[in-house]
């Protein structure tokens, strides 16, 4: 009850009826992705289901079929691959899996922009590196930032304020900031096929979690509106937070100390801490997701592991084994070895973004 | 949808119809605790609702009325205190709030018993303290255990194994171990009025979380079956965990390093980390819960803060300002000052346990 009502809060404007079809199927007790209905232009083996296709932005083929078959199997009451609702846990990486991560992580753009926003209160930044390079938009200097420079930028923009103040800053930025290539707000640069998949899974009583290397406080400022994923189902990297009374009111202060890096080994560790159950479906796109998929694959239940391969330079970006952002190398080898599903953005996705056609 | 189905998994045998009444009220769109129905023996102002009382183990009075009024107000669509479903977050302490914590924390009993169980693999414990005192059931020596002794016992029983092995150990113990005073399994020594309250809140589309100083891995081995609270809604103290490949299979190892102590300041900090939203209802019983209630009280939404006062030596235990376990002192002062609701176990609870009458 509460979950379906909860999702009523999230009135996403971009899901062209797929959500409704899935939702009705779930309410009517349908177990999978096959929903009877008129399908005037159907020609594939999905003939009877086309008009109510829960994944209209996925091209027909082995990948889409693997997803449909998996969901049908685990929701078929009495079937030999049935999974009880309480165990239908799905985890999604965010950067490069649910939204664009090139030419840089969105949270990186946020940090750089925040330096500019905060500069008025920091006149010393005009001459102090690494801030000066950002304020001068010195691309060459910025491309040479060291780990130490980046840590200083994150510290200045993410720590030392209350969690409430950070939320105000993040929301204000997300409201307007645009992606340099697509000239759309970052929160619009999300993958339409994945929005449909999230909805399809929830319509089949999955709980959908984000398990991202991005900051948990940053993610929670858009995850519910953008993906329909409430704060308690967002797992991410975190800094340490302290509780403090400020003029008689309790506040939480974001300290400049690492809490947990939710990447690689950190993903199964945080899945255990936050969710407390192994997922039966895990979706990533880079080596940072390898351990999450290995952990999922070690479960006793039927399970599905997927990786997005960014091979579509025309519609998005093409990068894999040598990319500094979203490197897909060892996880790809592992996928081949273990028969994980590799999703070709170019071949498997009919449409990339809500704003594209 | 998924939440109500999820709770079907939890077929609690002890809720005498109260859950059903509450559930039907929610499905029918009732907003609070007042449900029309026959009530032959009713005499109070709850005349019309008695037979479908969602909280039958709570005595009529100001405390019960405060709960009923709060839930009615926040669920009344269009009312000035209405709270959307997505924000109906309730957090409950566990030890002393949902189950017995005297004469010692249940997890303490578990640790001592585990030392005995594990002794066969540790012949050196026969002469090595603090283990030898436990093996000899030397109550006098055990009563003098230092912090260092207790840390050694926790380390031996809670760390150095995989999370899977810990779950096996905890489940086996919980299956049989009994409380020394009540001679009932610990998982039966839970408060019937609170089981009803959890159910009543969920029937009104609240999400119910445990926020306990107890170990998160320990709690998750009984919280779903005992309280209907799934693993992802359990927050507790945690040790650090590492991901490791063991014979080609990924496992999580519980390390002997503190992760987070979910007590006092740690409670709002972990509510932020795990839930990401301020509760609108928080229930505790000791000074360890004070900051959770302060944090809840600082919210913008209507909110209700409650403390159990253990004042019933006859039916349970009586302890407060000077107790070494579950001390209620500063939080009580704060409750008086801030008008939090203090629940008298003696006066407000008609029945304490599922096994009592």
XYZ file of C-alpha atoms in Angstrom:
714
model
C 0.000 0.000 0.000
C 2.408 2.629 1.111
C 4.809 2.066 -1.752
C 2.318 2.578 -4.537
C 0.966 5.631 -2.788
C 4.485 6.816 -2.184
C 5.138 6.728 -5.867
C 2.067 8.793 -6.504
C 4.111 11.594 -5.011
C 6.443 11.192 -7.896
C 4.417 12.401 -10.829
C 6.908 11.836 -13.564
C 5.816 13.509 -16.710
C 7.871 11.565 -19.173
C 6.746 7.961 -19.023
C 4.429 7.569 -21.949
C 1.966 5.167 -20.457
C 4.450 2.372 -19.833
C 4.218 2.929 -16.103
C 0.470 2.733 -16.141
C 0.471 -0.489 -18.083
C 2.968 -2.040 -15.714
C 1.115 -0.787 -12.679
C -2.156 -2.228 -13.872
C -0.469 -5.531 -14.588
C 0.843 -5.652 -11.044
C -2.522 -4.755 -9.548
C -4.215 -7.381 -11.651
C -1.757 -9.993 -10.502
C 0.111 -10.349 -13.786
C 3.450 -11.862 -13.164
C 5.656 -10.559 -15.905
C 6.081 -8.276 -18.826
C 3.522 -9.840 -21.075
C 0.302 -7.976 -21.020
C -2.505 -8.753 -23.408
C -3.805 -5.895 -25.528
C -4.357 -4.603 -29.029
C -1.161 -4.362 -31.042
C -1.968 -3.192 -34.542
C 1.603 -2.902 -35.786
C 3.148 -5.835 -33.972
C 5.340 -8.201 -35.945
C 7.822 -9.812 -33.584
C 7.269 -12.570 -31.087
C 6.064 -9.826 -28.800
C 3.073 -9.455 -31.092
C 0.389 -9.571 -28.446
C 2.156 -7.259 -26.050
C 3.522 -4.431 -28.180
C 1.018 -1.763 -27.336
C 1.611 -2.321 -23.671
C 5.340 -2.881 -23.987
C 6.747 -1.976 -20.561
C 10.123 -1.137 -22.128
C 9.309 0.804 -25.319
C 12.747 2.442 -25.498
C 14.533 -0.906 -25.525
C 15.048 -2.469 -28.946
C 13.834 -6.003 -29.316
C 16.666 -8.507 -28.981
C 18.486 -10.789 -26.598
C 19.126 -8.097 -23.992
C 15.556 -6.910 -23.682
C 14.349 -10.488 -23.760
C 16.714 -11.421 -20.935
C 15.182 -8.700 -18.776
C 11.592 -9.612 -19.644
C 12.260 -13.311 -19.092
C 13.949 -12.692 -15.759
C 11.129 -10.547 -14.411
C 8.534 -13.001 -15.695
C 10.333 -15.901 -14.015
C 10.899 -14.354 -10.588
C 7.315 -13.078 -10.381
C 5.652 -16.307 -11.467
C 4.032 -17.629 -8.316
C 4.642 -21.358 -8.079
C 7.364 -21.252 -10.720
C 10.769 -22.756 -10.019
C 12.499 -19.369 -10.230
C 9.927 -17.461 -8.170
C 11.338 -14.900 -5.730
C 9.164 -13.587 -2.872
C 8.437 -9.869 -2.985
C 10.513 -9.141 0.109
C 13.615 -10.383 -1.719
C 13.051 -8.494 -4.985
C 15.876 -6.026 -4.468
C 17.370 -4.230 -7.490
C 20.429 -1.980 -7.249
C 21.475 0.581 -9.846
C 24.679 2.514 -10.144
C 23.943 6.132 -11.090
C 26.773 7.830 -13.058
C 26.849 6.243 -16.518
C 24.072 3.796 -15.624
C 21.097 6.063 -14.957
C 22.461 9.377 -16.199
C 25.343 10.781 -18.242
C 28.819 10.821 -16.687
C 30.822 12.347 -19.577
C 32.768 14.544 -20.130
C 32.845 14.628 -16.318
C 30.728 13.463 -13.397
C 27.762 15.767 -12.838
C 28.777 16.249 -9.230
C 32.142 17.482 -10.535
C 30.372 20.178 -12.553
C 28.426 21.047 -9.413
C 31.608 21.413 -7.362
C 33.258 23.660 -9.953
C 30.156 25.830 -10.267
C 29.873 26.070 -6.494
C 33.396 27.471 -6.320
C 32.199 30.284 -8.580
C 29.036 30.803 -6.535
C 30.958 30.868 -3.264
C 33.789 33.066 -4.573
C 32.163 36.286 -3.378
C 32.743 35.134 0.206
C 36.308 34.061 -0.598
C 38.193 36.938 -2.200
C 41.443 35.038 -1.570
C 40.412 32.422 -4.144
C 41.182 34.867 -6.978
C 44.862 34.141 -6.519
C 44.808 30.832 -4.691
C 44.955 27.513 -6.564
C 43.089 25.387 -7.424
C 40.211 27.885 -7.014
C 41.783 30.570 -9.213
C 41.903 28.230 -12.210
C 38.186 27.514 -11.883
C 37.296 31.189 -11.455
C 39.314 32.030 -14.561
C 37.820 29.042 -16.443
C 41.403 28.049 -17.214
C 40.662 24.721 -18.914
C 44.305 23.810 -19.287
C 45.059 24.285 -15.584
C 41.834 22.495 -14.632
C 42.721 19.496 -16.791
C 45.890 19.120 -14.742
C 44.232 19.169 -11.322
C 45.800 16.668 -8.959
C 43.922 14.465 -6.497
C 44.911 17.005 -3.878
C 43.370 19.856 -5.894
C 40.146 17.930 -6.377
C 39.987 17.049 -2.683
C 40.336 20.755 -1.834
C 37.491 21.602 -4.215
C 35.227 18.913 -2.780
C 36.065 20.019 0.754
C 35.246 23.656 -0.009
C 31.948 22.845 -1.684
C 30.688 19.810 0.234
C 31.897 20.183 3.834
C 31.677 22.603 6.713
C 28.003 23.479 6.242
C 24.803 21.994 7.667
C 23.105 19.245 5.691
C 20.158 21.639 5.256
C 22.378 24.311 3.699
C 23.951 21.742 1.372
C 20.486 20.663 0.239
C 19.593 24.269 -0.581
C 22.805 24.673 -2.616
C 22.427 21.374 -4.465
C 18.755 21.902 -5.291
C 19.390 25.420 -6.575
C 22.138 24.158 -8.870
C 20.207 21.127 -10.109
C 17.282 23.381 -10.924
C 19.188 25.223 -13.624
C 22.592 23.703 -14.479
C 22.869 22.314 -17.990
C 24.995 19.647 -19.630
C 27.611 21.166 -21.993
C 26.970 18.770 -24.889
C 23.210 18.283 -24.721
C 22.259 21.773 -23.529
C 19.633 20.226 -21.277
C 19.506 20.289 -17.507
C 21.597 17.509 -15.991
C 18.481 16.017 -14.403
C 17.082 15.618 -17.914
C 20.209 13.801 -19.118
C 18.937 10.526 -17.715
C 18.447 7.389 -19.762
C 14.873 6.868 -20.875
C 15.271 3.063 -21.145
C 16.385 2.960 -17.524
C 13.451 5.092 -16.343
C 11.215 2.525 -17.995
C 13.134 -0.353 -16.428
C 12.915 1.172 -12.936
C 9.213 1.583 -13.368
C 8.749 -1.900 -14.785
C 10.618 -3.430 -11.849
C 8.581 -1.480 -9.301
C 5.375 -2.472 -11.078
C 6.535 -6.026 -10.433
C 7.041 -5.272 -6.739
C 10.799 -4.841 -6.831
C 12.377 -2.311 -4.508
C 14.761 -0.178 -6.550
C 17.886 1.221 -4.889
C 20.604 3.514 -6.154
C 24.096 2.353 -5.143
C 26.382 5.071 -6.441
C 29.900 6.345 -5.970
C 28.342 9.814 -5.957
C 27.621 11.611 -2.710
C 24.562 10.332 -0.870
C 23.509 13.861 0.131
C 23.837 15.089 -3.454
C 21.915 12.142 -4.903
C 18.989 12.559 -2.527
C 18.337 16.032 -3.878
C 17.121 14.668 -7.210
C 16.667 10.880 -6.967
C 13.038 10.944 -5.931
C 11.870 13.467 -8.484
C 14.060 12.113 -11.266
C 13.895 8.355 -10.703
C 11.091 7.840 -8.187
C 13.633 6.558 -5.678
C 13.017 7.875 -2.148
C 15.876 9.003 0.141
C 15.953 5.786 2.170
C 16.631 3.815 -1.034
C 19.624 5.915 -2.017
C 23.075 4.592 -1.105
C 26.163 6.632 -1.933
C 29.510 7.875 -0.749
C 29.347 9.861 2.455
C 31.379 12.161 4.609
C 31.177 12.106 8.364
C 28.387 14.146 9.877
C 28.148 15.479 13.413
C 25.117 16.427 15.465
C 25.227 19.869 17.044
C 22.889 22.250 18.853
C 22.900 25.604 17.070
C 20.942 28.309 18.937
C 18.846 25.613 20.572
C 18.112 23.852 17.287
C 19.757 20.554 16.379
C 21.626 20.562 13.083
C 23.873 18.116 11.277
C 27.248 19.420 10.145
C 29.014 17.905 7.144
C 32.600 17.371 8.310
C 35.697 17.211 6.108
C 36.229 13.542 6.917
C 35.519 10.610 4.645
C 32.782 8.308 5.902
C 32.527 5.734 3.150
C 33.520 5.603 -0.514
C 30.716 3.728 -2.209
C 32.727 2.355 -5.108
C 34.247 -1.055 -5.959
C 34.493 -3.049 -2.676
C 32.510 -0.271 -1.009
C 29.372 -1.144 -2.987
C 28.701 -4.608 -1.526
C 29.814 -3.295 1.868
C 27.261 -0.478 1.707
C 24.576 -2.730 0.248
C 25.029 -4.850 3.360
C 24.970 -1.802 5.646
C 22.026 0.007 4.087
C 19.904 -2.707 2.508
C 20.906 -5.798 4.453
C 19.989 -8.156 1.640
C 21.689 -9.330 -1.547
C 20.136 -7.823 -4.681
C 18.706 -10.156 -7.292
C 19.283 -7.594 -10.036
C 22.290 -5.278 -10.232
C 22.993 -2.797 -13.008
C 26.236 -0.895 -13.503
C 28.502 0.350 -16.251
C 32.081 0.486 -15.024
C 34.802 -1.288 -13.082
C 33.473 0.480 -9.987
C 30.422 -1.765 -10.227
C 32.263 -5.067 -10.601
C 32.104 -6.083 -6.935
C 28.410 -5.184 -6.702
C 27.712 -7.518 -9.614
C 29.957 -10.258 -8.201
C 28.180 -9.986 -4.863
C 24.787 -10.177 -6.570
C 25.929 -13.134 -8.666
C 26.881 -14.997 -5.469
C 23.261 -15.079 -4.305
C 21.163 -18.227 -3.941
C 18.212 -16.680 -5.756
C 17.746 -16.291 -9.506
C 19.653 -13.137 -10.392
C 20.473 -10.827 -13.270
C 23.649 -8.779 -13.631
C 23.870 -6.048 -16.274
C 26.380 -3.507 -17.540
C 25.757 -0.568 -19.873
C 28.409 -0.353 -22.577
C 28.768 3.224 -23.815
C 29.344 2.593 -27.508
C 27.264 5.341 -29.018
C 29.389 8.379 -29.839
C 26.675 9.766 -32.088
C 23.860 9.855 -29.563
C 25.832 9.978 -26.302
C 29.531 9.074 -25.802
C 31.725 6.099 -26.651
C 34.242 5.019 -24.030
C 35.334 1.898 -22.194
C 38.719 0.327 -21.400
C 40.855 3.459 -21.293
C 38.455 6.140 -20.099
C 39.420 8.140 -17.013
C 35.723 8.530 -16.210
C 33.615 5.375 -16.125
C 36.359 2.970 -17.157
C 34.942 -0.399 -18.237
C 37.741 -2.926 -18.443
C 38.026 -5.680 -15.830
C 34.263 -5.682 -15.245
C 33.777 -6.283 -18.967
C 36.139 -9.259 -18.873
C 34.257 -10.558 -15.862
C 30.949 -10.069 -17.653
C 32.111 -12.212 -20.561
C 33.449 -14.882 -18.231
C 30.357 -15.003 -16.025
C 27.720 -14.448 -18.670
C 26.521 -11.124 -17.324
C 24.370 -9.123 -19.721
C 26.229 -6.339 -21.529
C 23.835 -3.706 -22.824
C 24.930 -1.958 -25.992
C 23.694 1.594 -25.812
C 23.904 1.752 -29.601
C 22.055 -1.460 -30.373
C 19.804 -2.063 -27.390
C 18.451 1.414 -26.728
C 16.004 2.815 -29.258
C 16.008 6.144 -27.528
C 18.557 7.553 -25.106
C 17.011 10.543 -23.342
C 13.512 11.708 -22.470
C 14.185 14.793 -24.625
C 15.434 12.838 -27.657
C 13.136 11.138 -30.109
C 1.543 -2.117 -3.385
C 4.844 -3.678 -2.629
C 4.800 -2.655 1.017
C 1.500 -4.272 1.858
C 2.538 -7.404 0.006
C 5.878 -7.275 1.737
C 4.146 -7.354 5.063
C 2.164 -10.360 4.016
C 5.451 -12.174 4.323
C 5.338 -11.358 7.963
C 2.508 -13.449 9.226
C 2.523 -12.446 12.837
C 0.398 -14.742 14.863
C -0.205 -12.568 17.860
C -2.135 -9.520 16.668
C -5.710 -10.290 17.591
C -7.422 -8.645 14.683
C -6.138 -5.162 15.404
C -3.975 -5.234 12.317
C -6.860 -6.239 10.139
C -9.030 -3.461 11.468
C -6.308 -0.912 10.872
C -5.552 -2.281 7.438
C -9.165 -2.139 6.395
C -9.404 1.396 7.700
C -6.462 2.410 5.553
C -7.829 0.678 2.463
C -11.174 2.319 3.004
C -9.572 5.704 3.207
C -10.117 6.228 6.914
C -7.737 8.816 8.158
C -7.170 7.891 11.743
C -7.938 5.555 14.579
C -11.657 6.085 14.677
C -13.491 3.328 12.963
C -17.218 2.930 13.199
C -18.539 -0.394 14.438
C -20.611 -2.167 17.058
C -19.297 -1.653 20.575
C -21.655 -3.273 23.054
C -19.605 -2.590 26.149
C -18.228 0.810 25.241
C -18.539 3.610 27.762
C -15.743 6.116 27.077
C -15.533 8.784 24.418
C -14.237 6.022 22.171
C -17.690 4.488 22.350
C -18.166 3.990 18.643
C -14.702 2.628 17.991
C -14.049 0.124 20.768
C -14.604 -3.072 18.844
C -12.128 -2.014 16.205
C -9.687 -0.354 18.554
C -6.336 -0.410 16.716
C -4.483 -0.248 20.053
C -6.332 -2.682 22.336
C -3.374 -3.106 24.691
C -3.182 0.619 25.399
C -5.350 1.877 28.258
C -7.608 4.749 27.446
C -6.139 8.059 28.576
C -4.138 11.076 27.482
C -1.241 9.046 26.071
C -3.306 6.803 23.852
C -5.432 9.751 22.805
C -2.306 11.720 21.832
C -1.259 8.898 19.498
C -4.721 8.471 17.974
C -5.119 12.226 17.515
C -1.694 12.576 15.923
C -2.265 9.791 13.416
C -5.745 11.102 12.638
C -4.383 14.604 12.033
C -1.435 13.706 9.797
C -3.538 11.348 7.660
C -6.464 13.722 7.196
C -6.234 14.770 3.574
C -6.857 18.499 3.325
C -6.396 19.001 7.060
C -3.961 21.609 8.330
C -1.693 18.987 9.897
C -1.739 16.569 6.939
C 1.585 14.910 6.118
C 2.102 13.290 2.694
C 2.736 9.548 2.786
C 6.341 9.899 1.630
C 7.124 11.889 4.776
C 5.408 9.562 7.263
C 8.599 8.238 8.799
C 8.498 6.705 12.285
C 11.638 5.637 14.161
C 11.708 3.293 17.150
C 14.523 2.509 19.502
C 14.628 -1.236 20.232
C 16.093 -2.108 23.664
C 13.572 -0.999 26.290
C 11.259 0.478 23.656
C 10.218 -2.552 21.625
C 11.571 -5.352 23.804
C 12.956 -5.960 27.295
C 16.432 -4.659 28.118
C 16.708 -5.756 31.780
C 18.537 -7.224 33.617
C 20.885 -6.852 30.635
C 20.673 -6.124 26.914
C 19.595 -9.198 24.969
C 22.637 -8.902 22.746
C 24.757 -9.090 25.926
C 23.148 -12.428 26.784
C 23.867 -13.537 23.232
C 27.541 -12.595 23.515
C 27.982 -14.451 26.817
C 26.236 -17.538 25.467
C 28.326 -17.435 22.318
C 31.489 -17.562 24.406
C 30.208 -20.859 25.822
C 29.253 -22.145 22.376
C 32.628 -21.211 20.911
C 34.666 -22.495 23.868
C 35.242 -25.907 22.310
C 37.396 -24.223 19.660
C 39.188 -22.141 22.279
C 40.585 -24.401 25.013
C 42.728 -21.491 26.223
C 39.573 -19.661 27.375
C 39.273 -22.032 30.350
C 42.006 -20.086 32.111
C 41.955 -16.784 30.241
C 39.844 -13.841 31.455
C 37.285 -12.564 30.790
C 36.235 -15.803 29.042
C 36.963 -18.052 32.026
C 34.508 -16.153 34.224
C 31.733 -16.675 31.677
C 32.537 -20.359 31.221
C 32.462 -20.834 35.002
C 29.267 -18.747 35.262
C 31.082 -16.701 37.883
C 28.440 -14.030 38.428
C 30.592 -12.008 40.789
C 33.498 -11.791 38.351
C 31.099 -11.067 35.477
C 29.492 -8.209 37.369
C 32.913 -6.574 37.596
C 33.744 -6.800 33.877
C 35.486 -3.677 32.641
C 34.839 -1.947 29.325
C 37.951 -3.707 28.085
C 36.562 -7.105 29.115
C 33.269 -6.423 27.381
C 35.049 -5.224 24.234
C 37.020 -8.482 24.180
C 33.816 -10.493 24.496
C 32.093 -8.549 21.719
C 35.167 -8.911 19.507
C 35.315 -12.675 20.032
C 31.626 -13.193 19.327
C 30.831 -10.543 16.711
C 33.968 -10.075 14.613
C 36.312 -12.103 12.471
C 33.625 -14.173 10.757
C 31.640 -13.696 7.573
C 28.313 -11.909 7.823
C 26.673 -15.166 6.701
C 28.253 -17.118 9.567
C 27.196 -14.446 12.048
C 23.620 -14.713 10.791
C 23.668 -18.479 11.320
C 24.945 -18.012 14.887
C 22.491 -15.256 15.765
C 19.483 -17.069 14.310
C 20.336 -20.303 16.119
C 20.588 -18.474 19.432
C 17.426 -16.408 18.925
C 15.546 -19.578 18.102
C 15.957 -20.996 21.605
C 17.446 -18.542 24.116
C 15.107 -17.541 26.931
C 14.816 -14.527 29.198
C 15.828 -15.354 32.805
C 12.859 -13.660 34.457
C 10.036 -14.420 32.047
C 11.189 -17.872 30.927
C 10.100 -17.048 27.397
C 12.252 -16.714 24.315
C 13.767 -13.232 24.035
C 11.916 -12.683 20.756
C 8.670 -13.176 22.693
C 9.662 -10.565 25.292
C 8.462 -7.764 23.052
C 5.849 -5.222 24.040
C 2.384 -6.037 22.748
C 1.265 -2.364 22.785
C 4.207 -1.505 20.523
C 3.451 -4.339 18.088
C -0.020 -2.855 17.793
C 1.364 0.650 17.355
C 3.781 -0.458 14.603
C 0.925 -2.115 12.807
C -1.396 0.847 13.272
C 1.213 3.225 11.865
C 1.856 1.001 8.843
C -1.875 0.676 8.254
C -1.801 4.467 8.027
C 1.006 4.349 5.460
C 3.857 5.169 7.811
C 7.226 3.582 7.174
C 8.479 2.150 10.463
C 12.219 2.057 11.140
C 14.239 0.667 14.022
C 17.020 3.022 15.143
C 18.830 1.093 17.846
C 22.120 1.134 19.704
C 22.120 -2.633 19.155
C 24.116 -4.195 16.344
C 22.539 -3.803 12.924
C 23.533 -7.343 11.901
C 22.055 -8.794 15.085
C 18.807 -6.835 14.767
C 18.207 -7.924 11.194
C 18.065 -11.545 12.276
C 14.740 -11.046 14.057
C 13.308 -7.622 13.171
C 11.261 -8.777 10.205
C 9.725 -11.817 11.834
C 9.238 -10.133 15.195
C 8.205 -6.607 14.226
C 7.466 -6.763 10.507
C 10.404 -4.442 9.846
C 12.486 -5.478 6.811
C 16.315 -5.330 6.808
C 16.512 -2.059 4.880
C 14.458 -0.354 7.603
C 16.769 -1.436 10.410
C 19.405 1.054 11.571
C 21.856 0.077 14.292
C 25.432 0.149 15.469
C 27.866 -1.396 13.050
C 31.392 -2.643 12.792
C 33.448 -2.234 9.673
C 32.979 -4.894 7.042
C 35.354 -5.819 4.236
C 34.649 -7.483 0.912
C 36.813 -10.479 0.107
C 36.969 -13.275 -2.443
C 37.036 -16.625 -0.647
C 37.589 -19.588 -2.994
C 36.127 -17.565 -5.830
C 33.058 -16.541 -3.850
C 32.630 -13.007 -2.524
C 32.043 -12.777 1.206
C 31.812 -9.948 3.703
C 34.050 -10.188 6.763
C 33.059 -8.512 10.024
C 36.209 -6.704 11.163
C 37.130 -5.778 14.723
C 36.784 -2.083 13.994
C 33.949 0.168 15.048
C 31.924 1.579 12.169
C 29.244 3.602 13.910
C 27.760 3.639 17.413
C 24.066 4.268 16.884
C 23.381 5.893 20.245
C 22.851 9.486 21.436
C 24.330 11.820 18.748
C 24.776 8.756 16.551
C 21.016 8.307 16.153
C 20.246 11.497 14.198
C 23.507 11.005 12.308
C 22.472 7.515 11.242
C 18.895 8.563 10.554
C 20.372 11.046 8.104
C 22.694 8.429 6.601
C 20.198 5.579 6.297
C 16.802 7.251 5.996
C 17.679 10.710 4.698
C 14.539 12.294 6.125
C 13.514 13.589 9.540
C 11.009 11.308 11.277
C 7.639 12.725 12.264
C 7.288 10.202 15.079
C 10.141 8.994 17.286
C 9.843 6.597 20.191
C 12.561 5.831 22.727
C 12.989 5.094 26.399
C 16.408 6.304 27.552
C 18.961 9.093 27.421
C 20.396 7.343 24.363
C 17.271 8.414 22.494
C 17.313 12.075 23.504
C 19.046 13.379 20.374
C 16.763 11.345 18.098
C 13.753 12.972 19.742
C 15.330 16.440 19.634
C 16.096 15.963 15.950
C 12.530 14.837 15.275
C 11.152 17.755 17.294
C 13.126 20.172 15.101
C 11.123 19.184 12.023
C 8.766 21.472 10.127
C 6.036 18.843 9.996
C 3.605 17.910 12.758
C 5.526 15.475 14.964
C 5.185 13.261 18.004
C 7.979 12.347 20.404
C 7.460 9.563 22.950
C 9.401 7.863 25.726
C 8.535 4.641 27.555
C 8.957 5.017 31.314
C 9.661 1.642 32.915
C 7.690 2.019 36.132
C 6.177 -1.429 36.415
C 8.265 -3.664 38.681
C 5.405 -6.116 39.034
C 4.857 -6.866 35.354
C 8.277 -5.937 33.928
C 10.990 -3.819 35.607
C 11.113 -0.392 37.263
C 14.168 1.742 36.530
C 15.013 5.227 35.357
C 17.447 7.915 36.556
C 20.114 5.703 38.099
C 19.949 2.533 36.026
C 23.131 1.326 34.345
C 21.023 -0.174 31.563
C 18.481 2.101 29.884
C 19.091 5.146 32.062
C 16.293 7.708 31.711
C 17.389 10.977 33.251
C 18.240 13.947 31.019
C 15.825 12.777 28.318
C 13.067 12.752 30.929
C 13.863 16.332 31.932
C 13.838 17.276 28.264
C 10.510 15.514 27.776
C 8.929 17.564 30.559
C 10.402 20.774 29.200
C 9.402 20.126 25.596
C 6.072 18.429 26.193
C 7.116 15.077 24.791
C 4.772 12.222 25.641
C 6.002 10.027 28.494
C 4.342 6.618 28.412
C 3.851 4.987 31.787
C 4.209 1.255 31.333
C 2.167 0.757 34.504
C -0.703 3.082 33.658
C -0.775 3.238 29.872
C -0.247 -0.388 28.935
C -3.084 -2.799 29.680
C -0.940 -5.732 28.648
C 2.821 -5.941 28.389
C 3.721 -9.055 26.395
C 2.058 -11.213 23.771
C 2.295 -14.125 26.248
C 0.762 -12.221 29.159
C -2.953 -11.695 29.566
